[in-house]
Short mmCIF file of N, CA, C and O in Angstrom, two decimals:
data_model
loop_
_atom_site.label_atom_id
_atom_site.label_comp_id
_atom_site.label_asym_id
_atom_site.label_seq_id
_atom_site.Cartn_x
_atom_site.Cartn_y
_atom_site.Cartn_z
N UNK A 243 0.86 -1.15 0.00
CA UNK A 243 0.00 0.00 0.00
C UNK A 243 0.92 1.23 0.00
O UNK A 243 1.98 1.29 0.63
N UNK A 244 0.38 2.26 -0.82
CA UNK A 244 1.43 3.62 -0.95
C UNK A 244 0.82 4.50 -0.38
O UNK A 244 -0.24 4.86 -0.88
N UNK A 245 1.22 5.02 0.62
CA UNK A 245 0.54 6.32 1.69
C UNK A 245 1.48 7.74 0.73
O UNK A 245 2.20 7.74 -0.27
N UNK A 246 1.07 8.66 1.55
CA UNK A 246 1.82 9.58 1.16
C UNK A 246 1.42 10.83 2.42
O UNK A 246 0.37 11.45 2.55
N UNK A 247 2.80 10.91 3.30
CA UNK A 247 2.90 10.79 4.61
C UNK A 247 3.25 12.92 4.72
O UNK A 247 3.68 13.41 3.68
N UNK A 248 3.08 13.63 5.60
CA UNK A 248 3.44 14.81 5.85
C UNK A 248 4.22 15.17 6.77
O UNK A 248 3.66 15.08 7.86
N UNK A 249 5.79 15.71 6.87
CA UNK A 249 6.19 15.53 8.16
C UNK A 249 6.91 16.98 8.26
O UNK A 249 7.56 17.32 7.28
N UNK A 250 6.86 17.86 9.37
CA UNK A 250 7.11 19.08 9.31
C UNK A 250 6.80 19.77 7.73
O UNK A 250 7.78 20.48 7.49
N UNK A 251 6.14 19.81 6.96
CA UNK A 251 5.82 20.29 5.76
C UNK A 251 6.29 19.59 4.85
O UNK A 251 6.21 20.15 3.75
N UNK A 252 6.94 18.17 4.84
CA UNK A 252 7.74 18.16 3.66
C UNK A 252 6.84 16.56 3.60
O UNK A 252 6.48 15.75 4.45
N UNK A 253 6.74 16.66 2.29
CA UNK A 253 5.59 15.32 1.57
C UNK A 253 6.69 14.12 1.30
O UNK A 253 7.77 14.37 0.74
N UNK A 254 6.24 12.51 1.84
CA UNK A 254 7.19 11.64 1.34
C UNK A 254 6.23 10.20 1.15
O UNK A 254 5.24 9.85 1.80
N UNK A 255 6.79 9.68 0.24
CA UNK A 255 5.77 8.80 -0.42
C UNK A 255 6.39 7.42 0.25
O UNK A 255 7.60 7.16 0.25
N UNK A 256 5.53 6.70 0.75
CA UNK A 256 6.07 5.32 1.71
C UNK A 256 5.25 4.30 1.42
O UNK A 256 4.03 4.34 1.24
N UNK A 257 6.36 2.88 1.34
CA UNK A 257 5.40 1.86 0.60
C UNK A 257 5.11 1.25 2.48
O UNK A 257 5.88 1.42 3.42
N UNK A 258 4.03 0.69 2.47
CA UNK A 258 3.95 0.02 4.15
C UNK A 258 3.36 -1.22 3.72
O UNK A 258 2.54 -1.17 2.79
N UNK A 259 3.71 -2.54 4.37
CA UNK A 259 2.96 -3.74 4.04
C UNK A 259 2.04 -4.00 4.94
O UNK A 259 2.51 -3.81 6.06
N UNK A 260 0.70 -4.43 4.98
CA UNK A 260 -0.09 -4.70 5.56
C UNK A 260 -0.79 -6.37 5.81
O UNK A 260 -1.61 -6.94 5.09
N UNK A 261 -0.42 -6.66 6.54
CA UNK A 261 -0.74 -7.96 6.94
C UNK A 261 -2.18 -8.13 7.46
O UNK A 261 -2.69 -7.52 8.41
N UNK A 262 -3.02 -9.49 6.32
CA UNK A 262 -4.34 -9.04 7.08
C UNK A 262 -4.49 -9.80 8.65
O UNK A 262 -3.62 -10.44 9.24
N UNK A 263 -5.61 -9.57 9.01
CA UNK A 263 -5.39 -9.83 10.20
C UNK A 263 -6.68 -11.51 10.07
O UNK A 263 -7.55 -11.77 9.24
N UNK A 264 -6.33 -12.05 10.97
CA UNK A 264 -7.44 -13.21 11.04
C UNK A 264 -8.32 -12.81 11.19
O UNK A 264 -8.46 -11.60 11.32
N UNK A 265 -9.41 -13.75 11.26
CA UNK A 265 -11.09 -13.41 11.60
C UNK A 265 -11.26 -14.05 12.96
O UNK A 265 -11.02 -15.17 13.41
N UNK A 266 -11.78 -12.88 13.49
CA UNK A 266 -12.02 -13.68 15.17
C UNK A 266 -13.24 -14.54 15.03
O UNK A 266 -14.25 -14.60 14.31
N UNK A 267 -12.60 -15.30 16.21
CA UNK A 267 -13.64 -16.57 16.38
C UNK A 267 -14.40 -16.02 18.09
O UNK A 267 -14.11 -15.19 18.96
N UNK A 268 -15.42 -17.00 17.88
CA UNK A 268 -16.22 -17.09 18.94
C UNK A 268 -15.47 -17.48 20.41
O UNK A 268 -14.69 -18.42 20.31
N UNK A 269 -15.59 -16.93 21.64
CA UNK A 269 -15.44 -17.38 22.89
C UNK A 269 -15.77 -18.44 23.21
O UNK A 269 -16.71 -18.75 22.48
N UNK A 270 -15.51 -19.36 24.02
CA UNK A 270 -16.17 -20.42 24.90
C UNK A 270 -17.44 -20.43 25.36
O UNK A 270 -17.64 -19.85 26.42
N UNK A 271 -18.43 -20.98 24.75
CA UNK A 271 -19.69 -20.69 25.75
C UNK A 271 -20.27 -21.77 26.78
O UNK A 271 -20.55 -22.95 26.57
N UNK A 272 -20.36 -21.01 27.96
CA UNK A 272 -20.72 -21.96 29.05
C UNK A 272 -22.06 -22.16 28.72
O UNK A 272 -22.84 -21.34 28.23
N UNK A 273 -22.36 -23.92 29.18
CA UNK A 273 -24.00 -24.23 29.38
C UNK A 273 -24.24 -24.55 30.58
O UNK A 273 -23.23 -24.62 31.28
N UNK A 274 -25.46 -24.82 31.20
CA UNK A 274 -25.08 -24.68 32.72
C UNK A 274 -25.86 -23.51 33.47
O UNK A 274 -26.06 -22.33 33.15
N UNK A 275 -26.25 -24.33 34.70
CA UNK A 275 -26.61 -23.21 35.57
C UNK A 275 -25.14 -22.42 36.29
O UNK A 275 -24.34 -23.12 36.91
N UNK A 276 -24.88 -20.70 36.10
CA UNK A 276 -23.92 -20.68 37.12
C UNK A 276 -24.57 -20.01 38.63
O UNK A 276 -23.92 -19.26 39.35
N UNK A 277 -26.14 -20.51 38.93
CA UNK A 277 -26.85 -20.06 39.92
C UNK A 277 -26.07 -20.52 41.32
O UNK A 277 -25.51 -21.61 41.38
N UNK A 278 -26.08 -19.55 42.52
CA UNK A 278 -25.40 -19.85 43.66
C UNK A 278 -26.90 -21.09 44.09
O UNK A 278 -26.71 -21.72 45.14
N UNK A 279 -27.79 -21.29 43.60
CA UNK A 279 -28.87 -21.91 44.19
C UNK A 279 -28.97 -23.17 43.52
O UNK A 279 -29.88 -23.88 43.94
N UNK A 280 -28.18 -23.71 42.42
CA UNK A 280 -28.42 -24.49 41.98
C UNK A 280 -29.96 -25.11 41.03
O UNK A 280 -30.31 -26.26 40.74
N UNK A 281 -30.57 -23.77 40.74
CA UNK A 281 -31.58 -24.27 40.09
C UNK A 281 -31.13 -24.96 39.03
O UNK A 281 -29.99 -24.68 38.64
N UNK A 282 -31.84 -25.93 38.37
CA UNK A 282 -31.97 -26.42 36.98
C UNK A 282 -33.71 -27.09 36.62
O UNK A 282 -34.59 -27.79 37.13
N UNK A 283 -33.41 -26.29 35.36
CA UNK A 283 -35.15 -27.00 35.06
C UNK A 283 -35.28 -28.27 34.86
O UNK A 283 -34.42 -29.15 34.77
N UNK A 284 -36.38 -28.31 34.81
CA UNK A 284 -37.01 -29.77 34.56
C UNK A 284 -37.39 -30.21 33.26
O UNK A 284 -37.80 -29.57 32.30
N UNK A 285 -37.23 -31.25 33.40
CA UNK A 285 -37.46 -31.94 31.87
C UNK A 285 -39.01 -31.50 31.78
O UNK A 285 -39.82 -31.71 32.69
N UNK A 286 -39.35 -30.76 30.39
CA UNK A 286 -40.91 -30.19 29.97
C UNK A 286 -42.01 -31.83 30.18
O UNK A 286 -41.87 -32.94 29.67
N UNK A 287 -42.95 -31.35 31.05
CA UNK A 287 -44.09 -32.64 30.83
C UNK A 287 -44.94 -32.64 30.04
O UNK A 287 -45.55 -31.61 29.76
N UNK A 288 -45.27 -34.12 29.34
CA UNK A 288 -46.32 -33.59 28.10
C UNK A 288 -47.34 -32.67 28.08
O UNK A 288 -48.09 -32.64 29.06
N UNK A 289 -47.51 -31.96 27.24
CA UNK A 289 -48.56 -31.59 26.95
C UNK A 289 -50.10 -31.97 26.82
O UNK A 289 -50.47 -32.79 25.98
N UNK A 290 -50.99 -31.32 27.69
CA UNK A 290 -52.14 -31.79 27.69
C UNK A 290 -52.49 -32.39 26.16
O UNK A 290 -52.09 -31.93 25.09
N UNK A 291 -53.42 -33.64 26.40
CA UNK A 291 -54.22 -34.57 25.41
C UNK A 291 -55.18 -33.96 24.70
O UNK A 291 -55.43 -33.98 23.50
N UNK A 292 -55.92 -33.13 26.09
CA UNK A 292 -57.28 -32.67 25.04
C UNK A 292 -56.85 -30.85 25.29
O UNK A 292 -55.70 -30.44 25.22
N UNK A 293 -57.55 -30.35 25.45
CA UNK A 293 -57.48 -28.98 25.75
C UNK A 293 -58.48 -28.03 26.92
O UNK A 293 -59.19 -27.03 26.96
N UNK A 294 -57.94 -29.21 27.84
CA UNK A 294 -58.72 -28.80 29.28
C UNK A 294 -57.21 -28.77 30.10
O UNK A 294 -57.04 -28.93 31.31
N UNK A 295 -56.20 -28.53 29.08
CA UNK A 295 -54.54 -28.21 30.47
C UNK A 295 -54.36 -26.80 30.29
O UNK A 295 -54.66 -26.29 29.21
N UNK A 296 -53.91 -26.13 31.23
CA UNK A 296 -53.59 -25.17 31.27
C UNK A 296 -51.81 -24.94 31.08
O UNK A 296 -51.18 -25.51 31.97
N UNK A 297 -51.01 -24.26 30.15
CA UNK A 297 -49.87 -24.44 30.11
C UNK A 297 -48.86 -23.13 30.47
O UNK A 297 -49.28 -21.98 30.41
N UNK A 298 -47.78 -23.38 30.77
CA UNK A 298 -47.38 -22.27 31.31
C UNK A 298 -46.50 -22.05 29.68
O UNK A 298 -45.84 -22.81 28.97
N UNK A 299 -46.95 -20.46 29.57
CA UNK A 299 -46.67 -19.50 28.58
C UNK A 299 -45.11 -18.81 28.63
O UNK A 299 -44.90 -17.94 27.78
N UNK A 300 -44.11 -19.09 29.48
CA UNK A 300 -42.44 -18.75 29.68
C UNK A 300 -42.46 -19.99 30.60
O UNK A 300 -43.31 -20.70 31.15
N UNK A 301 -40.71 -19.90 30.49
CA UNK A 301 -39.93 -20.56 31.61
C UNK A 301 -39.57 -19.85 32.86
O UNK A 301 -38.74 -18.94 32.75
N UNK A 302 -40.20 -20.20 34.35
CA UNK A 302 -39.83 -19.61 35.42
C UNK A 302 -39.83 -20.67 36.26
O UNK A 302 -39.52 -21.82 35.96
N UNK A 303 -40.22 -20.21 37.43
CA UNK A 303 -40.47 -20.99 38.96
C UNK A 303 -41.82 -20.41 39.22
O UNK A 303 -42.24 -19.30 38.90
N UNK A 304 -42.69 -21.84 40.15
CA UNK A 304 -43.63 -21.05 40.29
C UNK A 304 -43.49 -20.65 41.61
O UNK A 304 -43.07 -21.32 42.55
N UNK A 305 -43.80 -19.69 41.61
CA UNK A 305 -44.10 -18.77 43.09
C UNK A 305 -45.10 -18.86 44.19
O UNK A 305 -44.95 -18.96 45.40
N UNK A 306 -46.35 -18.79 43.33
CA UNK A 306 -47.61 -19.23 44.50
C UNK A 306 -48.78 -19.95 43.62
O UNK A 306 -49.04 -19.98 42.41
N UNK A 307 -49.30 -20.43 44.64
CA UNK A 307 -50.20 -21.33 43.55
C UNK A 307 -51.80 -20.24 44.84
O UNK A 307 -51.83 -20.11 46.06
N UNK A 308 -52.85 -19.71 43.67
CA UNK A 308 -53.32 -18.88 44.46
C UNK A 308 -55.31 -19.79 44.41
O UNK A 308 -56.40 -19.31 44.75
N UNK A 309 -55.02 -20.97 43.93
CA UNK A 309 -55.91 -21.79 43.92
C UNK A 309 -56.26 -23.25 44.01
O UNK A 309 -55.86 -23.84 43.01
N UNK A 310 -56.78 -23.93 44.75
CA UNK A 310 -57.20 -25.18 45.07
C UNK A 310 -57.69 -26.18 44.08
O UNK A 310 -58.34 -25.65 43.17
N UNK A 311 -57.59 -27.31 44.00
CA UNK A 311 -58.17 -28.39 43.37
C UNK A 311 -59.81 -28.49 43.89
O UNK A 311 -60.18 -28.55 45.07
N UNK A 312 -60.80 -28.48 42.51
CA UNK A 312 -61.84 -28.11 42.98
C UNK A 312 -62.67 -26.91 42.74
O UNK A 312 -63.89 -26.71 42.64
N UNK A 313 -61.46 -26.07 42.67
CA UNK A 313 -61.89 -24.62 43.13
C UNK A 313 -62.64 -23.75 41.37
O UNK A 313 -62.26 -23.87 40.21
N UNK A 314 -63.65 -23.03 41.91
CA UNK A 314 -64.28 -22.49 40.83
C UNK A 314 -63.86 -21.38 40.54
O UNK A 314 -63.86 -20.61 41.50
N UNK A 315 -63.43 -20.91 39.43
CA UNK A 315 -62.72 -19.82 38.66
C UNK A 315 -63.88 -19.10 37.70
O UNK A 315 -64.77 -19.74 37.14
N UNK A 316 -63.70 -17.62 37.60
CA UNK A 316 -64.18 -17.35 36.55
C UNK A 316 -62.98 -17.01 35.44
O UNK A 316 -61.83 -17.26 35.78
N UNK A 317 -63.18 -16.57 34.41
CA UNK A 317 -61.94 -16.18 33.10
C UNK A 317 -61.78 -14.99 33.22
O UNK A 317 -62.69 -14.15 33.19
N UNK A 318 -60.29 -14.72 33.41
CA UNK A 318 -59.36 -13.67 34.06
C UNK A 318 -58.60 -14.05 35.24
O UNK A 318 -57.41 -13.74 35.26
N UNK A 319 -59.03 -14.58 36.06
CA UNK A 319 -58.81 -15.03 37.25
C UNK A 319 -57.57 -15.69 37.32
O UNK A 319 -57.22 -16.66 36.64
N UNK A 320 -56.59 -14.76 38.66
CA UNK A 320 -55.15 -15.29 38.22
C UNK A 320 -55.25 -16.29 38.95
O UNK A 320 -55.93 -16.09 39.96
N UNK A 321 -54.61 -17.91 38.76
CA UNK A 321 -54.38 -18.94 39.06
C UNK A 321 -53.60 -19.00 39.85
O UNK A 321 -53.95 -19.28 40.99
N UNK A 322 -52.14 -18.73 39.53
CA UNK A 322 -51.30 -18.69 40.15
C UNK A 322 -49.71 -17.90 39.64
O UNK A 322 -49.74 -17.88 38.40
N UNK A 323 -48.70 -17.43 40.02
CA UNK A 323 -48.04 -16.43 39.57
C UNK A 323 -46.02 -17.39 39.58
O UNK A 323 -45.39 -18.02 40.43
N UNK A 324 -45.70 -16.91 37.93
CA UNK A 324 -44.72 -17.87 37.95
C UNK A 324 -43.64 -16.57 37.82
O UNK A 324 -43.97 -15.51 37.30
N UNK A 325 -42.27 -16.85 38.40
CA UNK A 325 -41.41 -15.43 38.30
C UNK A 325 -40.37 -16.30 37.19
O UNK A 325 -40.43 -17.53 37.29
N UNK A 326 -39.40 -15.69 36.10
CA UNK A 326 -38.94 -15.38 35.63
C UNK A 326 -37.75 -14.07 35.02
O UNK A 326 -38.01 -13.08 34.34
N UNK A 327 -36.43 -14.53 35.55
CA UNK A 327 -35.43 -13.60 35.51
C UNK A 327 -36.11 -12.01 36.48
O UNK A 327 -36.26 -10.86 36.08
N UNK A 328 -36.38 -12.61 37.82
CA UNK A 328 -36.66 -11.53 38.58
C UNK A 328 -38.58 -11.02 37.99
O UNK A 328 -39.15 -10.10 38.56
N UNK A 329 -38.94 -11.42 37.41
CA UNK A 329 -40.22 -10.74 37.49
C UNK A 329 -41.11 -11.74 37.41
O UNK A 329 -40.80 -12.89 37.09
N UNK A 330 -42.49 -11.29 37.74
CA UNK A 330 -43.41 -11.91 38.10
C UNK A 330 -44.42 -12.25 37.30
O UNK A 330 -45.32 -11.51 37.68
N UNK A 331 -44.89 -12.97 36.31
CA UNK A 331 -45.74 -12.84 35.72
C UNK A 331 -47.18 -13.80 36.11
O UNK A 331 -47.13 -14.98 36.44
N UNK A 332 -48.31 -13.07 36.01
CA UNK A 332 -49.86 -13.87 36.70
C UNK A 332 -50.09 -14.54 35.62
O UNK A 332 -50.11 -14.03 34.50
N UNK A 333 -50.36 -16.12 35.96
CA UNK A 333 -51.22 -16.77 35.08
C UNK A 333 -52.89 -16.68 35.40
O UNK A 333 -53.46 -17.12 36.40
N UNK A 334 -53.31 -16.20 34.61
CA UNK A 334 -54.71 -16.01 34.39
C UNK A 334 -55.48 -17.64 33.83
O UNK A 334 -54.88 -18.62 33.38
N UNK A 335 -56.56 -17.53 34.00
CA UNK A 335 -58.09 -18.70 33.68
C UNK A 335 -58.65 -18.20 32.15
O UNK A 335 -59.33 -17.25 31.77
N UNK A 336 -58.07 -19.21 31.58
CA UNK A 336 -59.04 -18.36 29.86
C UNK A 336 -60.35 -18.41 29.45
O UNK A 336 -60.99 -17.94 28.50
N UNK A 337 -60.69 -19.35 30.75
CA UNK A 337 -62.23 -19.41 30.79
C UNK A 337 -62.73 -19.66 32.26
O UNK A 337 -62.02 -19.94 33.22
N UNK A 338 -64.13 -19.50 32.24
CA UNK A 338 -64.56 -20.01 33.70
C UNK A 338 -64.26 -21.46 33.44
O UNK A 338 -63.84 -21.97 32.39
N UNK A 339 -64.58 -22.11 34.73
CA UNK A 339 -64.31 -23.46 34.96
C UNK A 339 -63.75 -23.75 36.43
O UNK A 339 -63.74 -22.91 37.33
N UNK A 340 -63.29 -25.05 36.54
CA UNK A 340 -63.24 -26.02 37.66
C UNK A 340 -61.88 -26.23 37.94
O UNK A 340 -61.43 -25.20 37.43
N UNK A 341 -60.83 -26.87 38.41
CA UNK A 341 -59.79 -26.60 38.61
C UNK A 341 -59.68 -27.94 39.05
O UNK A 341 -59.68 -28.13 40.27
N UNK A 342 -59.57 -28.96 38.26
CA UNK A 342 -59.52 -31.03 38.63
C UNK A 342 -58.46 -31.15 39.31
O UNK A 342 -58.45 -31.42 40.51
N UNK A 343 -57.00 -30.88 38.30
CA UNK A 343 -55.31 -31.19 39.27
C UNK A 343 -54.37 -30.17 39.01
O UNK A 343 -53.83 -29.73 37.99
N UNK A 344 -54.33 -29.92 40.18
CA UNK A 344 -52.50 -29.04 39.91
C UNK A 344 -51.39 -29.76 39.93
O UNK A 344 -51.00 -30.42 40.89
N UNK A 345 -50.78 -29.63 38.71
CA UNK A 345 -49.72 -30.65 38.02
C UNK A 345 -48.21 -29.73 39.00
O UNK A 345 -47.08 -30.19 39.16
N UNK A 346 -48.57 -28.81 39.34
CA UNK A 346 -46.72 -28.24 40.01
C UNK A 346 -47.09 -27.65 40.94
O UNK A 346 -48.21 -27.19 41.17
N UNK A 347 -46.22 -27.63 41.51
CA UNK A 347 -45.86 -26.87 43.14
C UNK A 347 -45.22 -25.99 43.41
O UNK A 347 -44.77 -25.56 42.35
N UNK A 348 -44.82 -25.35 44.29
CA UNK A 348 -44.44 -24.00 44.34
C UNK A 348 -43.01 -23.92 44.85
O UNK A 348 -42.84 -24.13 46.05
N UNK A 349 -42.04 -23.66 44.14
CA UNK A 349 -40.43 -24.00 44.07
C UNK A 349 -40.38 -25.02 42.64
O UNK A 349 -39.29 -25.30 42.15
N UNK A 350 -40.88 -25.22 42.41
CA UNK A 350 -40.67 -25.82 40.50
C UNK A 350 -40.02 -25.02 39.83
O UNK A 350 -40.19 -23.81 39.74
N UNK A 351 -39.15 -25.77 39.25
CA UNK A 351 -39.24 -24.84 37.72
C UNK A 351 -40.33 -25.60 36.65
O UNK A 351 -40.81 -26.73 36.54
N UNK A 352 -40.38 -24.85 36.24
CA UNK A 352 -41.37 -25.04 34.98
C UNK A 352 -40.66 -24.55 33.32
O UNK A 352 -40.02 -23.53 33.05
N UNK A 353 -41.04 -25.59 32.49
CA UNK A 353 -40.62 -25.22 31.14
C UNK A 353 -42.28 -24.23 30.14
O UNK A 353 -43.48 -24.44 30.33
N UNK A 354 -41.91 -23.66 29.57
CA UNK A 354 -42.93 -22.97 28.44
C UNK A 354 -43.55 -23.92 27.80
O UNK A 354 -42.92 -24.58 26.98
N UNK A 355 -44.97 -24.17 28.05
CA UNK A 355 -45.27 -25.16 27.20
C UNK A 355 -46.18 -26.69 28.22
O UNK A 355 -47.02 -27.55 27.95
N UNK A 356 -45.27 -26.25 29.58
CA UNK A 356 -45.62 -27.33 30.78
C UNK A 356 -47.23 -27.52 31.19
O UNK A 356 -47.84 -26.46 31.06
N UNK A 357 -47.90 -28.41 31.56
CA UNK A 357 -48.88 -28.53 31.67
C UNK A 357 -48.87 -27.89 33.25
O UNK A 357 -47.95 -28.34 33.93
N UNK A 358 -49.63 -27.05 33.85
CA UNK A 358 -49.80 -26.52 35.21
C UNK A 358 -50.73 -27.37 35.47
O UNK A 358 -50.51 -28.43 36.05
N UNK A 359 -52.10 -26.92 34.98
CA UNK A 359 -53.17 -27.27 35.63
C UNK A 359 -54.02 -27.92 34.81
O UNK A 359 -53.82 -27.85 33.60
N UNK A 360 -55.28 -28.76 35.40
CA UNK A 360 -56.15 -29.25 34.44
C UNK A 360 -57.26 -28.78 34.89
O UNK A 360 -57.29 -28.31 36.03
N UNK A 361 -58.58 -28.83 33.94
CA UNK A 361 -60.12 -28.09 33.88
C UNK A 361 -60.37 -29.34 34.50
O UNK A 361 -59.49 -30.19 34.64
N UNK A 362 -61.74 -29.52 34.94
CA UNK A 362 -63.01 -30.87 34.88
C UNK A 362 -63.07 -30.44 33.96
O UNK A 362 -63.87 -30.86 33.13
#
């Protein structure tokens, strides 16, 4: 490559070689919990058969379970509340209905997709 360089006023033409440089590569990536608590999720449980399961919509822990087996819901009605990377999100009832089994407990993790709860 030919620059053409300025030095106290006086112009001088310089050949410089340029070596290219490699292409960076990727870092090491850890997999793995590096939690001081040791969480790790759980293997996802099937998915409801018919469409009376209720499924959890992210991956968190659940936090509280704010309803009973049995128990009558109308639609809206938060079920129970799962946290995720510090926040809290309410699972809501998409319809009225009955509340047959609660499939998790409270310290779970839960995968996206997990069956929580089932209708009658």
């Amino acid at each position: 490559m030919k620059l053409k360089v300025t030095v106290n006023g006086i112009e001088y033409d310089v050949d410089v070689d340029v070596e290219e440089e490699p292409t960076p590569t990727l870092g090491s990536i850890m997999v793995g919990s590096t939690s001081a608590y040791g969480v790790t999720p759980t293997a996802a449980k099937a998915p409801a058969s018919t469409s009376n399961g209720l499924t959890a919509p992210i991956s968190g822990t659940v936090v509280k379970i704010l309803v009973d087996e049995g128990a009558e819901v109308k639609a809206g009605d938060t079920v129970m509340i799962l946290e995720a990377m510090k926040m809290e999100t309410e699972i809501t009832a998409p319809a009225d209905g009955t509340v047959a089994t609660i499939d998790v407990s409270v310290g779970e993790a839960v995968q996206g997709g997990q069956v929580l709860l089932e209708w009658a």
